[in-house]
mmCIF file of C-alpha atoms in Angstrom:
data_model
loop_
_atom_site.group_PDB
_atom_site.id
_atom_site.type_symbol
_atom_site.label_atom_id
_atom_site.label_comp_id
_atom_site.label_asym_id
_atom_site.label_seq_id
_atom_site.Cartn_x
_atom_site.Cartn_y
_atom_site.Cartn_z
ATOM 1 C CA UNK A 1 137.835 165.979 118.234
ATOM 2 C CA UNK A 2 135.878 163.505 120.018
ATOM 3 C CA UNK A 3 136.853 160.907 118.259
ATOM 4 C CA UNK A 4 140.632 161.645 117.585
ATOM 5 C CA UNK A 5 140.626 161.586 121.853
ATOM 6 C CA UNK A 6 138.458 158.122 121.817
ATOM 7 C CA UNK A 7 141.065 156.853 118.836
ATOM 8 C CA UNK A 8 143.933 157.622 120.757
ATOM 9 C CA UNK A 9 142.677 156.322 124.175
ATOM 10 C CA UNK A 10 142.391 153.330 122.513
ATOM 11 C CA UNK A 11 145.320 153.114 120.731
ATOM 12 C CA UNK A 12 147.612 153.582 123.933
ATOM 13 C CA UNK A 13 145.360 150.708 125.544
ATOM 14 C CA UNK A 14 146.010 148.643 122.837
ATOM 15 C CA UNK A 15 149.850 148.922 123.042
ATOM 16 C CA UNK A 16 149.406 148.973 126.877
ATOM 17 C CA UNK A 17 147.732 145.710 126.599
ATOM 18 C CA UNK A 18 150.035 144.113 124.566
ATOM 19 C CA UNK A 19 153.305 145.132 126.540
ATOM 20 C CA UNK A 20 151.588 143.815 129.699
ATOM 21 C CA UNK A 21 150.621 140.587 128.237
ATOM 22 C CA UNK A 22 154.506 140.007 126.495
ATOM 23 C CA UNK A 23 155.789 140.903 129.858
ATOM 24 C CA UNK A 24 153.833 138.702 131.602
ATOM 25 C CA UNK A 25 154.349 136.025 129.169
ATOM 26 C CA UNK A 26 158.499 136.850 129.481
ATOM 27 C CA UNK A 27 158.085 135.523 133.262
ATOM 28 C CA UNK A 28 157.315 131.766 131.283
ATOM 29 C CA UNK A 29 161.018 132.478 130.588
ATOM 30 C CA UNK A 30 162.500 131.667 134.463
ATOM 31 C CA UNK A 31 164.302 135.677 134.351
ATOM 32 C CA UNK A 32 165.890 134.613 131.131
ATOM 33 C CA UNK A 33 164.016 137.628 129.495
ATOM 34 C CA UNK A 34 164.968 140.140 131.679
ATOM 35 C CA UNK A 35 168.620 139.446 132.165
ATOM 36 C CA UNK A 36 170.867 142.508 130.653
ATOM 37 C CA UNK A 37 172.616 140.882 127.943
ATOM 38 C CA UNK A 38 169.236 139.470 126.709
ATOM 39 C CA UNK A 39 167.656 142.991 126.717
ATOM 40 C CA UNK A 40 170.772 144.389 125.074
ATOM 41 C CA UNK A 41 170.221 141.839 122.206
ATOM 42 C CA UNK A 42 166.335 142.514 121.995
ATOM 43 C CA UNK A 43 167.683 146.310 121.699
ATOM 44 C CA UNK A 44 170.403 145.409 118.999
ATOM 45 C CA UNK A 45 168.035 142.726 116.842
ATOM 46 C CA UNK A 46 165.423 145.716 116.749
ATOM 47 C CA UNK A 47 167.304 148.385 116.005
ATOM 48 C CA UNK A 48 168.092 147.781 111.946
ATOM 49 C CA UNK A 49 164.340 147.147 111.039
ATOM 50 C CA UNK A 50 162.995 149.901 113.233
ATOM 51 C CA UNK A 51 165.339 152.680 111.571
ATOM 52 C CA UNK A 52 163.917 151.383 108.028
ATOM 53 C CA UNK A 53 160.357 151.647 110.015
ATOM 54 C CA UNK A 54 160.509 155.411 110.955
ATOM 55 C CA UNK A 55 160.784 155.829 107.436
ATOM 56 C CA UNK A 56 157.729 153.273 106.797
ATOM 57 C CA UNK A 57 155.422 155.182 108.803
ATOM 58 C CA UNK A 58 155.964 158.600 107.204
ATOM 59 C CA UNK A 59 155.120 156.415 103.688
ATOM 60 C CA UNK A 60 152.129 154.769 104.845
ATOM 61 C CA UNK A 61 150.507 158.272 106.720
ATOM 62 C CA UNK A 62 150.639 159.718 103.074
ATOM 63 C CA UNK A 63 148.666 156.360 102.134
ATOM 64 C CA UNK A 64 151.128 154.166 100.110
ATOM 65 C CA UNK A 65 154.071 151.443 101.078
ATOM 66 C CA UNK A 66 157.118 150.178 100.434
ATOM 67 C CA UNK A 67 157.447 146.097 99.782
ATOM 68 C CA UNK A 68 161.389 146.549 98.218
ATOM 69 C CA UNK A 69 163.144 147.378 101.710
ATOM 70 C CA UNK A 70 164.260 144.271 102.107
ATOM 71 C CA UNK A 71 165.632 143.873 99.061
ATOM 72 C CA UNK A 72 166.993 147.123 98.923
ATOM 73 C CA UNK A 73 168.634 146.330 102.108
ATOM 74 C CA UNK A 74 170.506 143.125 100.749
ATOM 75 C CA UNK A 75 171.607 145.466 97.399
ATOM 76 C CA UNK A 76 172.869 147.712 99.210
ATOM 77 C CA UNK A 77 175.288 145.888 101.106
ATOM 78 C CA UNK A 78 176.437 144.157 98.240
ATOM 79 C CA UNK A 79 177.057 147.128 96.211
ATOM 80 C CA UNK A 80 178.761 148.038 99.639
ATOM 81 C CA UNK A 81 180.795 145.308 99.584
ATOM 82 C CA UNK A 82 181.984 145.426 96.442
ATOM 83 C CA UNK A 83 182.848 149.043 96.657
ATOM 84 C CA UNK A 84 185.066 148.642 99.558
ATOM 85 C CA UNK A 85 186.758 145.484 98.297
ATOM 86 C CA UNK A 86 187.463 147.657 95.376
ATOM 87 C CA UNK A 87 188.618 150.669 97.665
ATOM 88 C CA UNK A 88 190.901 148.354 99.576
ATOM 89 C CA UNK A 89 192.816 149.074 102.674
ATOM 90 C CA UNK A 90 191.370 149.650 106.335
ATOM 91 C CA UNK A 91 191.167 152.945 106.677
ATOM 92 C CA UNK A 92 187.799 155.183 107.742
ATOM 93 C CA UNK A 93 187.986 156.193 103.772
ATOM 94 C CA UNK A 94 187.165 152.959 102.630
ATOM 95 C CA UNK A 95 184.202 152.761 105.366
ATOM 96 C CA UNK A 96 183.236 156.305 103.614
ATOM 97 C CA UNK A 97 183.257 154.245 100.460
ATOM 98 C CA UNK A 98 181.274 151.921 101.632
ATOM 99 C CA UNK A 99 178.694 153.829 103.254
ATOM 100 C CA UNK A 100 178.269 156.454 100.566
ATOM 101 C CA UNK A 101 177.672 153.342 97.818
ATOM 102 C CA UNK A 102 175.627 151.967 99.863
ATOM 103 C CA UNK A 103 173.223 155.169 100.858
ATOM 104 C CA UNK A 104 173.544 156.187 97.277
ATOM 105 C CA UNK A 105 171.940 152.250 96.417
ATOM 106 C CA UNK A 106 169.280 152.831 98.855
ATOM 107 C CA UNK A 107 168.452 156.417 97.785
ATOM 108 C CA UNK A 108 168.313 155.283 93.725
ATOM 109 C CA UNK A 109 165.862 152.464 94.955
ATOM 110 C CA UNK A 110 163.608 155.071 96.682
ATOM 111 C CA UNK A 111 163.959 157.482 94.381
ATOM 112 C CA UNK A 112 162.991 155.202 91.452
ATOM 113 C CA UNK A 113 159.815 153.655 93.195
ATOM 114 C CA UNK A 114 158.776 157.665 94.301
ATOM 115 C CA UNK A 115 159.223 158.597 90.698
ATOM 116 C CA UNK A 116 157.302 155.983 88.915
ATOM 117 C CA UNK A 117 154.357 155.904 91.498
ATOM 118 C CA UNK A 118 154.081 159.592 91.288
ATOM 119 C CA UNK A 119 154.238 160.244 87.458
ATOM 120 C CA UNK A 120 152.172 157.568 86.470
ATOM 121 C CA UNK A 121 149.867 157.070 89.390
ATOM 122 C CA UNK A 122 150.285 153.624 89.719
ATOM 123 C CA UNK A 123 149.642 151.319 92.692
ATOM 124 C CA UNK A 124 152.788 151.492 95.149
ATOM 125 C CA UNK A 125 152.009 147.875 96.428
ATOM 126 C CA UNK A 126 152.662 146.860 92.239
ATOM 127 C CA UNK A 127 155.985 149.138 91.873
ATOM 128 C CA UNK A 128 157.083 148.360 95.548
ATOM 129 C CA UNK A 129 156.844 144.619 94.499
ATOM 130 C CA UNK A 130 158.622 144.983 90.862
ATOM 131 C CA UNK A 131 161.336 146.636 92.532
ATOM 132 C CA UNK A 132 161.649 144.212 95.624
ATOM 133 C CA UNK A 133 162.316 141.437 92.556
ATOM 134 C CA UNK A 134 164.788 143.321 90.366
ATOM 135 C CA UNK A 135 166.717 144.595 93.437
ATOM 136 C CA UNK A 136 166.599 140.969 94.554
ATOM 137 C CA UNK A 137 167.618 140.050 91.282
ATOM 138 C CA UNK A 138 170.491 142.408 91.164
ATOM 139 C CA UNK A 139 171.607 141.754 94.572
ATOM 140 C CA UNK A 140 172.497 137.939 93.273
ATOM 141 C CA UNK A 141 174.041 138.899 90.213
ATOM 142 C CA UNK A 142 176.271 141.475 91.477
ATOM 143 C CA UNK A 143 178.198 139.035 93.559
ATOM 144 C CA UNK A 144 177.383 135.838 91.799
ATOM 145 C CA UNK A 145 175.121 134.259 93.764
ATOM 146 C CA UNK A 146 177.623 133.862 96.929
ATOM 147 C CA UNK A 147 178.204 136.305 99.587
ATOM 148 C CA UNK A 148 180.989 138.440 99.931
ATOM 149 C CA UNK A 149 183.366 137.606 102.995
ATOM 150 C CA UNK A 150 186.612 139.349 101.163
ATOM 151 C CA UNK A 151 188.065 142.488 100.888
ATOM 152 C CA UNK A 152 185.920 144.010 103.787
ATOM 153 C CA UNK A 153 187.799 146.224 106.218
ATOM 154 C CA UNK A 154 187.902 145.158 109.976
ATOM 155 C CA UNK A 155 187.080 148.321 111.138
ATOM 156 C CA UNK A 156 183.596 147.394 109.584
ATOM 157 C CA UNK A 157 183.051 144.908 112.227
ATOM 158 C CA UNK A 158 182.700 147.991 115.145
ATOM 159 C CA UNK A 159 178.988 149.565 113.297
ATOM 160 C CA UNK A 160 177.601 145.716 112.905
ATOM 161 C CA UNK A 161 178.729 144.482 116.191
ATOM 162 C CA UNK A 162 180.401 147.428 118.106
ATOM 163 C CA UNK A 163 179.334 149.494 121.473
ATOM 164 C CA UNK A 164 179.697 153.339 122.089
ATOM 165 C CA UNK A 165 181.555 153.936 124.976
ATOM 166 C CA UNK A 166 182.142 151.021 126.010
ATOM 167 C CA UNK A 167 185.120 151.900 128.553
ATOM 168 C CA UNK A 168 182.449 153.846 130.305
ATOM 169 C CA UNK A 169 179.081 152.359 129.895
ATOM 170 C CA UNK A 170 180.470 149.008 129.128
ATOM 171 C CA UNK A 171 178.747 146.214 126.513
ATOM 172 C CA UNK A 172 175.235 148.334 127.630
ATOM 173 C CA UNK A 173 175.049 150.329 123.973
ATOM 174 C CA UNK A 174 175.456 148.817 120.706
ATOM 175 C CA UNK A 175 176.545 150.940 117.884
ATOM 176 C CA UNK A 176 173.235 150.501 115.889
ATOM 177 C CA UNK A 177 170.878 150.884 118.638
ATOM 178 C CA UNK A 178 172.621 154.482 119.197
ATOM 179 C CA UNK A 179 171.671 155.024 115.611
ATOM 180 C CA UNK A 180 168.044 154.169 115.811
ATOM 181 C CA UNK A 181 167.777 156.410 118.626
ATOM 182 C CA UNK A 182 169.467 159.455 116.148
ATOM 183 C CA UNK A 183 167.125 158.365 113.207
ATOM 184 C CA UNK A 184 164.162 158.418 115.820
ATOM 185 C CA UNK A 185 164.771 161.085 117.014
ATOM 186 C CA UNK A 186 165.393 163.338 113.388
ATOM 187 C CA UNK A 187 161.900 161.367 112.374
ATOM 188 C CA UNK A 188 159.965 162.435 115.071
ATOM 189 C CA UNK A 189 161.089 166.107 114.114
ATOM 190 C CA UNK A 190 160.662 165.851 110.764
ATOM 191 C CA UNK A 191 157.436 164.601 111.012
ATOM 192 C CA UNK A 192 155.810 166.528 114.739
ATOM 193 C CA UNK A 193 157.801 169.819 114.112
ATOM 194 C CA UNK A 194 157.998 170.536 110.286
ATOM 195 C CA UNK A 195 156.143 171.418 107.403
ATOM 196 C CA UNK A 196 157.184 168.281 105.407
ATOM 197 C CA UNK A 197 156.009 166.583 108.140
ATOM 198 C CA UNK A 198 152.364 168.554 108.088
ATOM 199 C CA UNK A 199 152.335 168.218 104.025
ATOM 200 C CA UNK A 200 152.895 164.149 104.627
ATOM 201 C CA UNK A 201 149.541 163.566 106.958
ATOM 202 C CA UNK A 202 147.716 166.445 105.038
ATOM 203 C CA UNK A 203 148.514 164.347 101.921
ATOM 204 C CA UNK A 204 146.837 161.346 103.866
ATOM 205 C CA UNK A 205 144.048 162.217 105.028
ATOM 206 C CA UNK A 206 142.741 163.827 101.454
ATOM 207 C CA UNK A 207 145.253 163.967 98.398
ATOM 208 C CA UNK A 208 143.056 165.801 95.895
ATOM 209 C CA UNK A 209 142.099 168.109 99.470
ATOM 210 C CA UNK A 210 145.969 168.750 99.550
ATOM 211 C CA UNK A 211 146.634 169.223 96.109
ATOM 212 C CA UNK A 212 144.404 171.933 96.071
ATOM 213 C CA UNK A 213 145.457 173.887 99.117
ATOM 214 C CA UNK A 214 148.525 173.960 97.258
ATOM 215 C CA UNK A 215 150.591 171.285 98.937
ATOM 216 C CA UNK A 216 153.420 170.153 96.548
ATOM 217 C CA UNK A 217 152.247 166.057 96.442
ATOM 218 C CA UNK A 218 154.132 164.207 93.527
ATOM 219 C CA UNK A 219 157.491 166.157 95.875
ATOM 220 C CA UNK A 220 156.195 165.413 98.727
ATOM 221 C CA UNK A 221 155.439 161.073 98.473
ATOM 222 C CA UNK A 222 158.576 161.274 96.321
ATOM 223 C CA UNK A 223 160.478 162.533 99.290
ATOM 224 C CA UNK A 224 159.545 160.010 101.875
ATOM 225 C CA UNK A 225 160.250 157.028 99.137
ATOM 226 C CA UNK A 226 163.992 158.393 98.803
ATOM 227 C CA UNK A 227 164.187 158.849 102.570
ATOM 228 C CA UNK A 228 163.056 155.480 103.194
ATOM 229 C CA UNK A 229 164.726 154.220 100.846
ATOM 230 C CA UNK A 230 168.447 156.101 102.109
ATOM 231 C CA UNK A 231 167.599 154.337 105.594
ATOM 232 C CA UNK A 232 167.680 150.832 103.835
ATOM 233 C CA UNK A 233 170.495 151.478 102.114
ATOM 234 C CA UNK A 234 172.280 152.718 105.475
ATOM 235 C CA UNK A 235 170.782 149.308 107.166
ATOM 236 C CA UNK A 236 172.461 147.599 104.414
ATOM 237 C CA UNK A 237 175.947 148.543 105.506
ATOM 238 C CA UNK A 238 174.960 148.099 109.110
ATOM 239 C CA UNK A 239 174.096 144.608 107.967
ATOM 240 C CA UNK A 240 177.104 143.994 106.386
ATOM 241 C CA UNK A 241 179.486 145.093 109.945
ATOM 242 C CA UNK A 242 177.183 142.461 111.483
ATOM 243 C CA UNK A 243 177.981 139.980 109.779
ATOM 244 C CA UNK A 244 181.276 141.090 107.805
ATOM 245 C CA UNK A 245 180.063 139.620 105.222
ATOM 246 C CA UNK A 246 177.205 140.840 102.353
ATOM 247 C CA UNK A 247 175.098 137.945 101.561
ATOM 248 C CA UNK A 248 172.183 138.764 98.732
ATOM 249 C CA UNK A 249 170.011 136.461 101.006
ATOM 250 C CA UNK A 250 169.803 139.374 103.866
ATOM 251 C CA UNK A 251 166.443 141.108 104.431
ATOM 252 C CA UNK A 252 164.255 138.417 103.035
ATOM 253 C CA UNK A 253 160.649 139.130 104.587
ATOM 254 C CA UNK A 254 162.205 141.971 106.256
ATOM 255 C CA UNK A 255 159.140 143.803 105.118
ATOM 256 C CA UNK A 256 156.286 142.040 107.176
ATOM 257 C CA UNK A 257 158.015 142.810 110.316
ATOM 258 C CA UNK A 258 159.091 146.383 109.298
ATOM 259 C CA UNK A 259 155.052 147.173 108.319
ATOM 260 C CA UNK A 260 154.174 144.952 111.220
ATOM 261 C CA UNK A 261 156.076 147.194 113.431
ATOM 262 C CA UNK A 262 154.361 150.974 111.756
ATOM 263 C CA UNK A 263 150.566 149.399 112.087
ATOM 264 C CA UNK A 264 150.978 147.762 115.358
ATOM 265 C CA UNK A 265 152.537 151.018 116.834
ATOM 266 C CA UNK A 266 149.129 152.821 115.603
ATOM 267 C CA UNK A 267 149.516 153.796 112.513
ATOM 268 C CA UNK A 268 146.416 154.223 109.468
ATOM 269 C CA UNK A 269 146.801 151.872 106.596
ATOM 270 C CA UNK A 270 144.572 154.287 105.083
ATOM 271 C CA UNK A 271 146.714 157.280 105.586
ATOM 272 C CA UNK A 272 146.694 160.315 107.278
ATOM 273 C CA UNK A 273 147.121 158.684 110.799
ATOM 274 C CA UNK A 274 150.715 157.356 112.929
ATOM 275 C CA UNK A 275 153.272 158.359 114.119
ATOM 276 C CA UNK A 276 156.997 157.488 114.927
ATOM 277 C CA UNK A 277 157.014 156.858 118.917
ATOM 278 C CA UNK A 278 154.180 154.285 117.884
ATOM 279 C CA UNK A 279 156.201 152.987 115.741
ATOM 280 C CA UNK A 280 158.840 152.553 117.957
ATOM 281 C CA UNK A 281 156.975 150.873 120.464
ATOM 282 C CA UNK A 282 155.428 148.582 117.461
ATOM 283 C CA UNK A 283 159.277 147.348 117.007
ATOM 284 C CA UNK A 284 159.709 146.849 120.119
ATOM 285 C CA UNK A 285 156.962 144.602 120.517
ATOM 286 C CA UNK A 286 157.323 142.884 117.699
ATOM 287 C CA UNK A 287 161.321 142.088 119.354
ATOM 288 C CA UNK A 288 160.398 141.130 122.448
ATOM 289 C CA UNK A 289 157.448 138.798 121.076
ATOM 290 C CA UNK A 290 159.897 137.301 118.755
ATOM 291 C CA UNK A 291 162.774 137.170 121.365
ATOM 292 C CA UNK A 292 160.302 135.812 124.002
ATOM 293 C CA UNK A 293 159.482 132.917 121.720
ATOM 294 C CA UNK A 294 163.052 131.892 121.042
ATOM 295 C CA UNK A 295 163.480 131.400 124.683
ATOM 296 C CA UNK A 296 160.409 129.421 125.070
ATOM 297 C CA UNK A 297 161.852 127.122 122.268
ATOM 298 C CA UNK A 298 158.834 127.824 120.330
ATOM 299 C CA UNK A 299 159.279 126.282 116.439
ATOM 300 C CA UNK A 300 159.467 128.640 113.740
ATOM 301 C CA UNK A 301 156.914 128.435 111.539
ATOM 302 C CA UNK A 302 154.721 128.653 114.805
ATOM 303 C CA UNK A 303 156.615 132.127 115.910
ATOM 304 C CA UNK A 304 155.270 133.175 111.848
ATOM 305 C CA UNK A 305 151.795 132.363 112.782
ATOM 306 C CA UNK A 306 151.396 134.484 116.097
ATOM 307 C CA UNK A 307 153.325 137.147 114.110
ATOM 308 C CA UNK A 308 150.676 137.261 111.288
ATOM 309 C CA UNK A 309 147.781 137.091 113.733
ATOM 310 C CA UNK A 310 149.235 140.048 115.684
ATOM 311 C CA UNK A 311 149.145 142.046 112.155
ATOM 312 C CA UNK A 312 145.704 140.795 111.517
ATOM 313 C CA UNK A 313 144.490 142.335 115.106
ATOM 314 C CA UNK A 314 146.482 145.258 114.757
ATOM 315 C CA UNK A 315 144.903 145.601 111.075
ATOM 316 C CA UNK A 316 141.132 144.613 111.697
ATOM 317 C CA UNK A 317 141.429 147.944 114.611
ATOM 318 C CA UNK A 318 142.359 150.038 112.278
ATOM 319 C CA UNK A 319 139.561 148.895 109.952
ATOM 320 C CA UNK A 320 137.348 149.234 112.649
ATOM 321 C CA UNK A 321 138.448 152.727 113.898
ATOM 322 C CA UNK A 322 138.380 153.901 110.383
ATOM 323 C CA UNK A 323 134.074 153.181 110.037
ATOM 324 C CA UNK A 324 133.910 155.181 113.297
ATOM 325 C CA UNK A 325 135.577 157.986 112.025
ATOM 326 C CA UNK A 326 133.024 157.712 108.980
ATOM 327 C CA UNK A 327 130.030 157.965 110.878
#
């Protein structure tokens, strides 16, 4: 117990520390950073990844990952795409369409990476990665190598780009942050309030432990690769409103910032440890420490190199935490 208080004390420093020092980096930015319309966009840029990060988190607490988001992400709104091109018309039907070929991508993707790593025990970093190529892959071939601009319903455009309410609140709420705050919120109850969400850190802090109190495993890791892999799928279409368009490109590297966002927020690489506000607040530094450095005109590859370094701090911790708690 002693410990669990110490490793969350530090913890909440550590995410403490870091919003202090973005913030106080943001002033280098004359006000720029503050301005509404900028935090609006932080909000909207964050939102996609982090709903594909809730879904992270409950994957890595049971101890495994998920490298073929991305990619699953870029399928998705190409099979998307195609589906509504195919449905024709502008009518919420063909968004329906669109969103159930897409979710029903995403879902296949998860489901096929929970089945294999469960039934033959192999390494999810090695089926994650197979699958990130072949989705990838299929993402290219399914539209020929060029992105999809035609056939895609206007009404699309109000989930990629949209606000809710916007006669009453104004340009304040953007269509997919309102979503992130839904699949946060569903998250946070699946995994504080319900007994999936007690079987999923059970499972990480000791599998065989689990297994024999009876805890249904192979159903239970299955479960949070299909569930993670829905939310890509959903992101996919998202995407695709964004930029009314479905390019096979999307969601390259999409990945480092999603797991960025779940161990930077405080939760275990080695299982059994997270949780989703963490996560949350992981994203959210990761988008303001990404926004911050556009407006500071910082180059690219050097906004990569503070990003991996964060990950390596945020890594080395939990390495560090986890010999305490052996001790």
């Amino acid at each position: 117990m002693k410990y669990l208080s110490w490793d969350l004390m530090v913890r909440g420093r550590m995410v403490v520390v870091l919003l202090l020092l973005i913030a106080a980096a943001a002033s280098l930015t004359d006000g720029v950073f503050l301005q509404p319309d900028n935090l609006v966009n932080v909000a909207r840029q964050i939102s996609l990844e982090a709903m594909i990060a809730f879904g992270m988190t409950l994957i890595i607490i049971t101890g495994g990952i998920d490298l073929s988001v991305g990619s699953v992400v870029a399928l998705a709104g190409v099979v998307a795409a195609i589906a509504m091109r195919a449905a024709g018309g502008e009518s919420a039907g063909t968004i329906v369409v669109g969103a159930l070929a897409a979710c029903g991508t995403g879902l296949a993707g998860g489901a096929a990476s929970g089945a294999i790593i469960t039934r033959f025990a192999l390494p999810p970093f090695i089926v994650t990665l197979a699958l990130m190529l072949v989705a990838r892959g299929l993402a290219f071939i399914f539209c020929g190598g060029e992105p999809i601009y035609e056939g895609l319903p206007q009404s699309l455009l109000w989930l990629g780009r949209g606000f809710v309410f916007e006669n009453v609140l104004g340009r304040r709420l953007p269509v997919p942050v309102m979503l992130m705050a839904m699949v946060f919120a569903a998250s946070w109850l699946l995994l504080a309030r319900t007994v999936m969400g007690r079987c999923v850190i059970a499972i990480g802090c000791n599998e065989e432990a689990a297994r024999l109190a009876g805890i249904p495993v192979r159903r239970t890791k299955l479960f949070v690769y299909v569930l993670t892999g829905g939310l890509a799928g959903l992101v996919g279409l998202l995407h695709d409103g964004k930029l009314m368009a479905a390019d096979p490109k999307i969601g390259e590297m999409w990945e480092l910032n999603i797991i960025a966002a779940v161990v930077v927020g405080g939760t275990s690489l080695f299982g059994g440890r997270g949780g989703i506000p963490g996560t949350l607040v992981g994203a959210l530094i990761i988008g303001v420490l990404n926004n911050m450095l556009n407006l500071m005109g910082v180059q690219h590859f050097w906004q990569k190199i503070v990003l991996g370094l964060v990950i390596l701090a945020a890594a080395l911790l939990d390495a560090a935490m986890a010999r305490l708690g052996r001790r």
